[in-house]
Amino acid sequence: MKIVVLVKQVPDSGLERHLSSDFTVDRASASNVISELDENAIEAAMALADAGQADEVTVLTVGPDHAVETIRKALSMGPDKAVHVQDDAIAGSCAVTTSAVLAAALGTLEYDLVLCATESTDGAVGGMAQMLGARLGVAAMTGARKLTVDGQKLTVERQTEDGHETLTASTPAVVSVWDSMNTPRYPSLKGIMAAKRKPVTTLSLSDLGLAPDTVGAAGATSKVVQAEPRPPRSAGQRITDEGEGGVALAEYLASQKFV
Amino acid sequence: MTVQRILPSEEAEAVVDLARQIADAELAPRVADFEARGEFPREVLRTLGRAGLLGLPYPEADGGAGQPYEVYLQVLEELAYRWVVVAEAVSVHTLACFPLATAGTDRQRDTYLPQLLAGDLLGGYCLTEPAGGSDAASLSTSAVREGDRFRVNGTKAFITHAGVADFYALFARTGGPGAGGVSCLHVPGDAPGLLPQRPEDKMGLNSSPTAQIVFDDVMVDADRLVGELDGGFRIAMAALDAGRLGIAACAVGLAQAALDHAVEYARQREQFGRPIIDFQGLGFLLADMATSIAAARELTLYAARLKDAGRPFSTAAAQAKLFATDTAMRVTTDAVQVLGGYGYVSDYPVERYFREAKVLQIVEGTNQIQRLVIARRLAKGE
């Protein structure tokens, strides 16, 4: 089976992040890293490769020049090669237009399974797998915490608020994963060295047959018009115990879905 | 840690980055708990091994990473900064691989080294005996040739990884008295009759077992003799020259951790209306700590670069081990002082650093032995 894993370079979620003046994510001044859950998608692909169920793993990303650092990071975990869609006209894309670019790029690749994160740590839209499924005309199974492959049959345990549901589909398909699926491996020293020599194909919009005005800020289906910093943390809610304190606590926790 | 490192290659940058990444994610969150419970972090070492960090200074042809000592030691420093037991474990493992890597035959290296350096296995180094520490050449554990095997009897003491190691580099007497009658054997950890004793109750390094190992009629195949018969003592001393650099690097990392903790505290702790670092008495103390750590690091790396260049380095290694570990002892003592009462309680890690530093002045040759090594070279006019 051939697997394509989608990865995205994002500002480090552990550090302070900013928006640019046009309300797009400020990537230029940020410390950029691979989006956390993408490592779980790579791990899922490499686990299948280690088990002899995948014979080729390709990393696919859309992003500016420096996204190649994220490609190398991804390749150091074991995938065979990478495709980098890079075009200045893509800047400012919304999730919908990004999915058009990714679908076009996937059209140039052979794949049985597309793996991605359920959401990225920057936009956190959480709709890429669904949109790609629709554009590619294949099944999209989202929010997976477990994935098993039996020939052409894929079985996914999908995490829900109440528990999980089991989905099956035949290949080709798109599966998005949560971090509950696995623990990503560290790259090995040999993997880091090998990553420098692995092939990375760079594609432009014209390579994909996409017109520049259908993507990027020009083609975006949504636009952020206002943004405000998160308000400072307010004082907590105080429960005075008049004999019913325990009940009130339990009700609060239940309302917040902690219990 | 805000150390500016000058590394020799892009590859070396990647090695140190990887070590730092794993150290932050896997070592730092676990150290306090494992030290408190005295549990050996075997799985953490497997993680380091899988990442390729347990065979750094050995040739790629043998399954190592082919990194210079200069790079390997900076990895140890990064590990020791978070958890000195883990750094020491890597150092001891590297020491235990040394005889095979440097004195093993082609066949022995092909047979054993790749799996030793691949990261799944962990080694121990059996030289010291209850009656023979600094006077290592007086060791009495015997290895008597019987057909195509050696019969080993005796007791080794203060063995790091006793009971958890998968193999041991063992030094035993095969010939007459003194240094000329010692041989090196590569012994599997599960050999019948190899009996690790109850772990010692130690002052520090509590997450790493240290114990005596009794060899009770342990039969070792003769093809596990490493180097020449009766030629083992030279191997042991060469291994310790390299091992001293490892301990020096552990000391530098530990001292840096103590300094950083003390500085952070001194910047935040206010007395008499201002941060205590602004009082000259403390500011100068911290300045001296920082300066001696920087000097210890450079002396250690200087010795490593001599080794990497194929030049004699044992005097420099002895100086680095002596200076770096004495520095670690002084710096960790002063770090406790900077934190005052908080430095003396185990809610903060500095009292642990203080306890950990002490052993570094003792292992891989006491600091008195280091001075002996240096003084002898001076006496010879070298």
XYZ file of C-alpha atoms in Angstrom:
641
model
C 0.000 0.000 0.000
C 1.136 3.545 -0.712
C 0.532 6.154 1.962
C 0.643 9.933 1.726
C 0.920 11.826 5.010
C -0.086 15.476 5.123
C 2.065 17.719 7.287
C 1.913 21.407 8.059
C 4.451 23.819 9.400
C 2.919 25.941 12.164
C 4.123 28.457 14.751
C 5.248 26.625 17.888
C 2.128 26.316 20.036
C 4.278 26.402 23.163
C 5.441 29.961 22.440
C 3.634 33.259 21.965
C 1.973 33.428 18.543
C 0.754 36.418 16.564
C -1.354 37.360 13.576
C -0.016 39.566 10.792
C -1.680 42.909 10.022
C -3.965 41.157 7.484
C -5.046 38.688 10.197
C -3.256 35.738 8.641
C -0.939 33.683 10.831
C 2.413 35.405 11.287
C 4.764 32.696 10.069
C 7.733 34.896 9.265
C 8.613 35.926 12.807
C 7.425 32.733 14.494
C 9.456 29.755 15.623
C 7.995 27.251 13.179
C 7.603 23.568 13.910
C 5.679 20.599 12.582
C 2.066 20.677 13.752
C 1.983 18.352 16.743
C -0.667 15.877 15.614
C 1.060 15.477 12.248
C 3.685 13.439 14.077
C 0.928 11.017 15.093
C -0.108 10.719 11.433
C 3.503 9.986 10.457
C 3.804 7.458 13.275
C 0.625 5.743 12.061
C 2.103 5.508 8.563
C 5.482 4.268 9.782
C 3.856 1.692 12.044
C 2.129 0.273 8.949
C 5.426 0.405 7.059
C 7.234 -1.365 9.936
C 4.546 -4.047 9.895
C 5.103 -4.594 6.187
C 1.673 -3.191 5.303
C 2.941 -0.104 3.516
C 5.697 -0.097 0.938
C 5.913 3.635 0.333
C 5.277 6.630 2.556
C 5.261 10.102 1.026
C 5.057 13.360 2.943
C 3.002 16.151 1.373
C 2.958 19.762 2.493
C 1.790 23.134 1.225
C 3.806 26.034 2.534
C 6.482 28.662 1.996
C 10.178 27.941 1.398
C 10.957 27.366 5.057
C 8.346 24.593 5.215
C 11.179 22.412 3.919
C 12.475 22.299 7.527
C 9.254 20.580 8.488
C 9.611 18.212 5.535
C 13.103 17.211 6.747
C 11.783 16.726 10.256
C 9.000 14.514 8.918
C 11.409 12.547 6.706
C 13.753 11.985 9.661
C 11.003 9.874 11.222
C 11.214 7.453 8.312
C 9.056 8.342 5.254
C 10.640 7.736 1.853
C 10.115 10.998 0.007
C 8.268 14.285 0.054
C 6.287 16.651 -2.126
C 6.347 20.355 -1.338
C 3.753 22.572 -2.998
C 5.240 26.047 -2.925
C 3.884 29.096 -4.680
C 3.738 32.676 -3.445
C 0.141 32.908 -4.723
C -0.931 30.323 -2.123
C -0.271 32.719 0.774
C -3.474 33.648 2.578
C -5.391 30.534 1.522
C -8.302 29.446 3.663
C -8.809 25.804 4.570
C -11.131 25.289 1.582
C -8.657 26.572 -1.000
C -5.811 24.725 0.733
C -7.815 21.544 0.295
C -8.074 22.312 -3.442
C -4.284 22.595 -3.630
C -3.763 19.401 -1.631
C -6.328 17.506 -3.735
C -4.575 18.632 -6.917
C -1.213 17.557 -5.495
C -2.633 14.183 -4.439
C -3.854 13.831 -8.030
C -0.201 13.705 -9.128
C 0.582 10.930 -6.616
C -0.341 7.276 -6.243
C -1.972 6.564 -2.905
C -4.133 3.994 -1.165
C -4.318 5.886 2.108
C -3.997 9.554 2.971
C -3.215 10.161 6.639
C -3.452 13.532 8.325
C -4.014 15.122 11.704
C -7.580 15.725 12.816
C -6.640 19.386 13.136
C -3.607 21.625 13.036
C -2.387 23.552 16.069
C -2.652 26.920 14.292
C -5.954 27.157 12.374
C -7.581 24.213 14.169
C -10.347 24.139 11.513
C -10.433 20.362 11.641
C -12.049 19.848 8.248
C -9.238 18.863 5.913
C -9.910 15.130 5.820
C -13.605 15.698 5.084
C -12.894 18.206 2.306
C -10.276 15.994 0.701
C -12.632 13.022 0.857
C -15.245 15.072 -0.982
C -12.821 16.450 -3.565
C -11.167 13.110 -4.245
C -14.389 11.089 -4.146
C -13.054 8.721 -1.486
C -14.111 7.855 2.053
C -12.978 10.146 4.847
C -12.778 8.647 8.317
C -11.989 11.334 10.851
C -10.815 11.563 14.415
C -9.305 8.096 14.502
C -7.776 6.731 17.688
C -7.074 3.344 16.115
C -6.492 2.198 12.549
C -6.147 -1.341 11.279
C -5.502 -2.422 7.729
C -6.553 -5.769 6.309
C -5.779 -5.848 2.607
C -7.953 -3.143 1.085
C -10.173 -2.868 4.127
C -9.527 -0.071 6.600
C -11.071 -0.149 10.062
C -11.047 2.936 12.225
C -12.062 3.506 15.807
C -13.386 7.035 15.796
C -13.158 8.929 19.042
C -16.392 10.655 20.047
C -17.432 12.572 23.123
C -19.316 9.546 24.423
C -16.816 6.843 23.519
C -16.007 5.561 20.086
C -17.606 4.258 16.930
C -16.138 1.788 14.477
C -15.986 2.700 10.800
C -14.815 0.688 7.831
C -13.982 1.691 4.290
C -12.028 0.297 1.424
C -8.978 1.974 -0.020
C -8.357 4.576 -1.234
C -9.435 6.661 1.733
C -8.481 9.597 3.924
C -8.017 9.018 7.655
C -7.397 11.775 10.193
C -5.896 10.846 13.551
C -5.848 12.072 17.130
C -2.846 11.919 19.414
C -4.527 9.092 21.331
C -3.666 6.787 18.429
C 0.030 6.379 19.189
C 3.207 7.892 20.595
C 5.322 9.353 17.823
C 8.857 7.990 17.576
C 11.886 10.213 17.920
C 13.913 10.523 14.784
C 17.093 8.487 14.973
C 20.506 9.870 14.201
C 20.597 7.708 11.092
C 17.117 8.950 10.185
C 18.202 12.578 10.463
C 21.189 11.969 8.235
C 19.174 9.954 5.725
C 16.484 12.653 5.574
C 18.955 15.040 3.994
C 19.326 12.695 1.025
C 15.676 11.769 0.506
C 14.002 13.168 -2.618
C 11.807 16.251 -2.205
C 9.747 17.259 -5.249
C 8.677 20.881 -5.382
C 5.480 21.687 -7.295
C 4.053 25.086 -8.235
C 0.450 25.996 -8.955
C 1.070 25.724 -12.687
C 2.470 22.208 -12.175
C -0.890 21.402 -10.602
C -2.935 23.210 -13.264
C -4.406 25.635 -10.762
C -5.018 29.299 -11.551
C -3.428 31.667 -9.017
C -6.686 33.579 -8.455
C -8.496 30.441 -7.304
C -6.225 30.060 -4.291
C -4.472 32.221 -1.732
C -6.010 35.388 -0.376
C -7.627 35.988 -3.797
C -9.554 32.741 -3.818
C -10.212 32.412 -0.106
C -13.789 31.554 0.827
C -13.443 33.160 4.199
C -11.546 36.116 5.518
C -10.712 37.162 9.061
C -11.843 40.755 9.467
C -11.205 41.257 13.143
C -9.168 39.641 15.880
C -8.675 40.396 19.523
C -6.257 38.969 22.022
C -7.665 36.377 24.359
C -9.093 38.230 27.378
C -7.085 37.877 30.550
C -8.168 35.047 32.784
C -11.078 36.091 34.964
C -11.674 35.146 38.558
C -12.943 31.606 39.067
C -16.471 30.682 39.961
C -16.866 30.302 43.699
C -19.254 27.751 45.136
C -20.279 28.342 48.727
C -20.986 25.101 50.472
C -24.305 25.217 52.237
C -24.627 21.489 52.472
C -24.963 21.042 48.694
C -21.371 21.910 47.751
C -20.546 18.448 46.468
C -23.601 18.391 44.220
C -22.808 21.848 42.870
C -19.222 20.786 42.105
C -20.378 17.654 40.347
C -22.913 19.645 38.315
C -20.251 22.147 37.305
C -17.830 19.406 36.261
C -20.597 17.664 34.312
C -21.567 20.908 32.582
C -17.946 21.323 31.485
C -17.888 17.672 30.373
C -15.070 16.779 32.779
C -17.198 13.951 34.172
C 20.822 26.084 29.394
C 22.223 28.982 27.408
C 25.564 27.506 26.398
C 26.941 28.695 23.081
C 28.322 25.589 21.456
C 30.783 25.565 18.611
C 30.213 22.203 16.965
C 32.364 20.780 14.182
C 29.658 19.893 11.651
C 26.007 20.174 10.695
C 25.744 16.504 11.617
C 27.063 17.286 15.094
C 24.451 20.045 15.473
C 21.763 17.486 14.636
C 23.177 15.010 17.169
C 23.211 17.535 20.005
C 19.762 18.882 19.026
C 18.316 15.382 19.085
C 19.873 14.684 22.482
C 18.488 17.948 23.840
C 15.029 17.219 22.448
C 14.900 13.767 24.027
C 16.427 15.043 27.259
C 13.757 17.738 27.582
C 10.875 15.440 26.739
C 11.917 12.165 28.379
C 14.498 12.920 31.081
C 13.515 16.214 32.677
C 9.925 15.210 33.556
C 10.986 11.889 35.129
C 14.181 12.540 37.044
C 12.717 13.657 40.386
C 10.256 10.791 40.577
C 12.728 8.080 39.535
C 15.381 9.396 41.920
C 12.870 9.461 44.776
C 11.732 5.914 44.080
C 15.157 4.579 43.156
C 13.930 3.064 39.903
C 16.360 2.547 37.051
C 15.132 4.265 33.845
C 15.744 1.311 31.538
C 13.076 2.422 29.037
C 14.556 5.914 28.794
C 17.883 4.343 27.850
C 16.144 2.246 25.193
C 14.695 5.462 23.772
C 18.203 6.943 23.629
C 19.443 3.720 22.104
C 16.793 3.640 19.386
C 17.694 7.225 18.540
C 21.293 6.097 18.016
C 22.779 7.825 21.068
C 24.347 4.771 22.772
C 27.141 4.243 20.276
C 28.139 7.785 19.425
C 31.954 7.675 19.498
C 32.431 4.318 17.789
C 32.935 3.769 14.039
C 29.941 3.482 11.756
C 31.410 0.230 10.420
C 30.930 -1.285 13.895
C 27.386 0.065 14.223
C 28.286 3.305 15.973
C 27.659 6.881 14.868
C 31.267 7.792 14.105
C 31.104 10.995 16.116
C 34.197 12.648 17.577
C 34.554 12.651 21.362
C 34.101 16.410 21.255
C 30.498 15.845 20.106
C 29.801 12.782 22.242
C 30.830 14.679 25.380
C 28.516 17.589 24.606
C 25.669 15.090 24.271
C 26.609 13.701 27.702
C 26.599 17.232 29.074
C 23.089 17.862 27.717
C 21.881 14.599 29.287
C 23.608 15.273 32.620
C 22.022 18.715 32.729
C 18.636 16.964 33.085
C 19.558 13.677 34.752
C 23.089 12.774 35.671
C 22.258 9.075 36.129
C 21.257 8.796 32.480
C 24.396 10.585 31.305
C 26.521 8.367 33.536
C 24.713 5.305 32.174
C 25.635 6.319 28.629
C 29.208 6.970 29.760
C 29.488 3.592 31.499
C 27.950 1.798 28.518
C 30.451 3.519 26.232
C 33.243 2.475 28.619
C 32.001 -1.128 28.608
C 32.099 -1.205 24.792
C 35.617 0.244 24.716
C 37.633 -2.996 25.070
C 35.815 -4.741 22.216
C 35.850 -1.654 20.014
C 39.560 -0.953 20.458
C 41.131 -4.358 21.187
C 38.616 -6.871 19.808
C 39.416 -9.000 16.782
C 37.521 -8.385 13.534
C 35.413 -11.437 14.295
C 34.643 -10.298 17.842
C 33.715 -6.818 16.651
C 31.477 -8.244 13.917
C 29.835 -10.653 16.343
C 29.229 -8.419 19.319
C 29.625 -4.718 18.612
C 26.665 -3.985 16.303
C 24.187 -5.234 18.899
C 26.057 -3.478 21.726
C 25.964 -0.176 19.865
C 22.446 -0.550 18.425
C 20.917 0.640 21.666
C 18.929 -2.345 22.914
C 21.686 -3.608 25.202
C 23.338 -1.958 28.159
C 26.832 -2.616 29.496
C 28.680 -2.620 32.808
C 32.369 -2.342 33.634
C 33.829 -4.761 36.194
C 37.244 -3.639 37.352
C 36.986 -2.448 40.966
C 37.042 -4.999 43.782
C 36.224 -4.688 47.490
C 39.940 -4.563 48.357
C 41.192 -2.928 45.169
C 39.912 0.484 44.130
C 42.645 2.926 43.242
C 45.178 0.060 43.257
C 43.308 -1.683 40.443
C 46.301 -3.795 39.390
C 46.038 -5.722 42.654
C 42.718 -7.283 41.604
C 42.225 -10.876 42.646
C 39.214 -12.165 40.681
C 40.630 -15.149 38.825
C 40.003 -16.501 35.353
C 41.539 -19.950 34.949
C 41.745 -21.497 31.506
C 40.017 -24.899 31.303
C 39.939 -26.231 27.766
C 38.155 -23.698 25.572
C 36.706 -21.766 28.515
C 37.755 -19.640 31.461
C 36.484 -20.411 34.948
C 35.919 -17.074 36.745
C 35.782 -16.694 40.529
C 35.857 -13.571 42.658
C 33.937 -10.453 43.656
C 33.690 -7.081 41.938
C 32.522 -3.993 43.816
C 30.654 -0.760 43.128
C 29.529 -1.975 39.722
C 27.225 0.487 37.958
C 24.292 -1.314 36.277
C 24.872 -4.450 38.374
C 21.916 -6.684 37.677
C 20.491 -4.556 34.855
C 23.409 -4.770 32.412
C 23.180 -7.157 29.468
C 26.950 -7.601 29.345
C 30.048 -6.741 31.343
C 33.619 -5.900 30.440
C 35.343 -7.969 33.121
C 38.967 -7.681 34.211
C 40.327 -10.793 35.920
C 43.645 -12.324 36.804
C 44.863 -14.888 34.286
C 48.583 -14.670 35.062
C 50.989 -13.607 37.786
C 50.598 -10.717 40.225
C 50.425 -7.069 39.199
C 49.303 -5.333 36.052
C 50.926 -7.912 33.774
C 48.627 -10.759 34.802
C 45.225 -9.217 34.033
C 42.987 -10.111 31.072
C 39.738 -8.663 29.748
C 36.682 -10.853 29.117
C 33.399 -9.930 27.456
C 30.818 -11.613 29.700
C 27.054 -11.924 29.105
C 24.973 -10.487 31.941
C 22.958 -13.685 32.339
C 25.938 -16.050 32.632
C 25.223 -18.780 35.215
C 27.070 -18.024 38.449
C 27.208 -14.263 37.781
C 25.421 -13.038 40.889
C 24.644 -9.337 41.354
C 24.242 -8.601 45.059
C 21.854 -6.271 46.841
C 22.223 -2.702 45.487
C 24.181 -0.361 47.748
C 22.295 2.377 49.613
C 23.957 5.429 48.182
C 24.140 9.135 48.907
C 22.980 9.982 45.386
C 22.428 8.528 41.896
C 19.620 6.567 43.502
C 17.927 5.672 40.225
C 20.988 3.670 39.152
C 21.816 0.362 40.830
C 25.380 -0.011 42.135
C 26.257 -3.365 43.648
C 28.849 -6.036 44.138
C 28.854 -8.855 41.631
C 29.957 -12.269 42.773
C 31.453 -14.517 40.082
C 30.904 -18.050 41.299
C 32.417 -20.543 38.845
C 31.246 -18.487 35.876
C 32.329 -20.256 32.681
C 33.276 -17.842 29.874
C 34.113 -19.038 26.361
C 37.779 -18.463 25.551
C 36.830 -16.605 22.374
C 35.409 -13.889 24.640
C 38.952 -12.965 25.687
C 39.356 -9.377 24.466
C 42.901 -8.367 23.528
C 45.887 -10.459 24.465
C 46.079 -12.890 27.371
C 47.480 -10.954 30.342
C 47.177 -7.773 28.249
C 43.987 -6.523 29.855
C 45.299 -3.925 32.254
C 46.476 -1.668 29.456
C 42.967 -1.868 27.957
C 41.434 -1.034 31.334
C 43.600 2.029 31.750
C 42.983 3.231 28.176
C 39.235 2.776 28.718
C 39.458 4.836 31.890
C 41.333 7.623 30.090
C 38.349 7.906 27.743
C 35.868 7.264 30.548
C 37.327 10.150 32.557
C 36.289 12.488 29.783
C 32.750 11.116 30.075
C 32.664 11.823 33.807
C 34.107 15.304 33.230
C 31.257 16.008 30.788
C 28.703 14.694 33.305
C 30.203 17.061 35.892
C 29.974 20.055 33.565
C 26.302 19.339 32.789
C 25.454 18.827 36.444
C 27.244 22.015 37.485
C 25.487 23.986 34.753
C 22.133 22.714 35.984
C 22.971 23.835 39.528
C 24.137 27.245 38.310
C 21.050 27.828 36.159
C 18.796 26.879 39.034
C 20.672 29.135 41.449
C 20.624 32.070 39.020
C 16.909 31.727 38.359
C 16.259 31.640 42.077
C 18.544 34.578 42.823
C 16.834 36.709 40.182
C 13.378 36.055 41.617
C 14.015 35.877 45.338
C 13.718 39.286 46.930
C 15.160 40.327 50.277
C 15.458 43.858 51.612
C 13.403 45.011 48.644
C 15.465 43.727 45.742
C 16.443 40.493 44.011
C 19.232 38.796 45.940
C 21.365 38.497 42.781
C 21.822 42.269 43.052
C 23.731 41.806 46.302
C 27.386 41.598 45.455
C 27.992 38.746 47.863
C 25.715 36.510 45.821
C 26.351 38.035 42.402
C 30.088 37.425 42.701
C 29.513 33.900 43.980
C 27.385 33.165 40.902
C 29.965 34.827 38.655
C 32.684 32.553 40.003
C 30.449 29.510 39.524
C 29.743 30.475 35.904
C 33.408 31.123 35.191
C 34.679 27.856 36.609
C 32.008 25.904 34.674
C 33.045 27.601 31.431
C 36.682 26.720 32.172
C 35.794 23.121 33.043
C 33.846 22.745 29.796
C 36.706 24.073 27.695
C 39.315 21.929 29.439
C 37.124 18.866 28.874
C 36.617 19.684 25.205
C 40.330 20.433 24.803
C 41.161 16.945 26.072
C 38.506 15.507 23.752
C 39.948 17.325 20.753
C 43.403 15.959 21.558
C 41.912 12.463 21.593
C 40.014 13.107 18.367
C 43.244 14.271 16.745
C 44.984 11.050 17.760
C 47.325 12.881 20.135
C 48.220 11.745 23.673
C 45.421 12.943 25.924
C 45.610 11.053 29.207
C 47.138 13.948 31.151
C 44.575 16.360 29.752
C 41.817 13.835 30.518
C 43.015 13.550 34.115
C 43.129 17.348 34.391
C 39.641 17.674 32.905
C 38.179 15.012 35.197
C 39.874 16.556 38.236
C 38.932 20.133 37.455
C 35.397 19.494 36.178
C 34.356 17.278 39.080
C 35.931 19.526 41.718
C 34.115 22.399 40.006
C 30.832 20.483 40.125
C 31.308 19.851 43.840
C 32.023 23.490 44.593
C 29.312 24.844 42.300
C 26.623 22.537 43.667
C 27.702 23.381 47.239
C 27.430 27.094 46.446
C 24.078 26.552 44.699
C 22.694 25.144 47.952
C 24.032 28.260 49.686
C 22.355 30.581 47.174
C 18.993 28.958 47.854
C 19.598 29.054 51.594
C 17.081 26.965 53.503
C 15.289 26.126 50.270
C 18.532 24.663 48.974
C 18.623 22.183 51.826
C 15.159 20.719 51.268
C 14.318 18.226 48.593
C 11.495 20.313 47.106
C 14.245 21.880 45.018
C 16.740 19.808 43.014
C 19.919 21.541 44.181
C 20.422 19.342 47.258
C 20.255 16.370 44.872
C 22.830 17.985 42.563
C 25.075 18.432 45.613
C 24.776 14.752 46.538
C 25.301 13.668 42.925
C 28.405 15.795 42.446
C 30.285 14.033 45.252
C 30.500 10.691 43.512
C 32.000 12.253 40.396
C 35.112 13.093 42.453
C 35.444 9.374 43.198
C 34.531 7.322 40.123
C 36.749 6.582 37.109
C 39.774 7.193 39.320
C 39.534 9.335 42.452
C 40.675 12.907 42.088
C 43.753 11.926 44.101
C 44.565 9.369 41.391
C 44.064 12.078 38.733
C 46.631 14.225 40.538
C 48.934 11.207 40.673
C 48.603 10.741 36.908
C 49.359 14.406 36.295
C 52.249 14.547 38.792
C 53.905 11.448 37.334
C 53.878 13.032 33.875
C 55.432 16.168 35.330
C 58.069 14.115 37.137
C 58.993 12.421 33.872
C 59.496 15.849 32.317
C 56.693 15.225 29.777
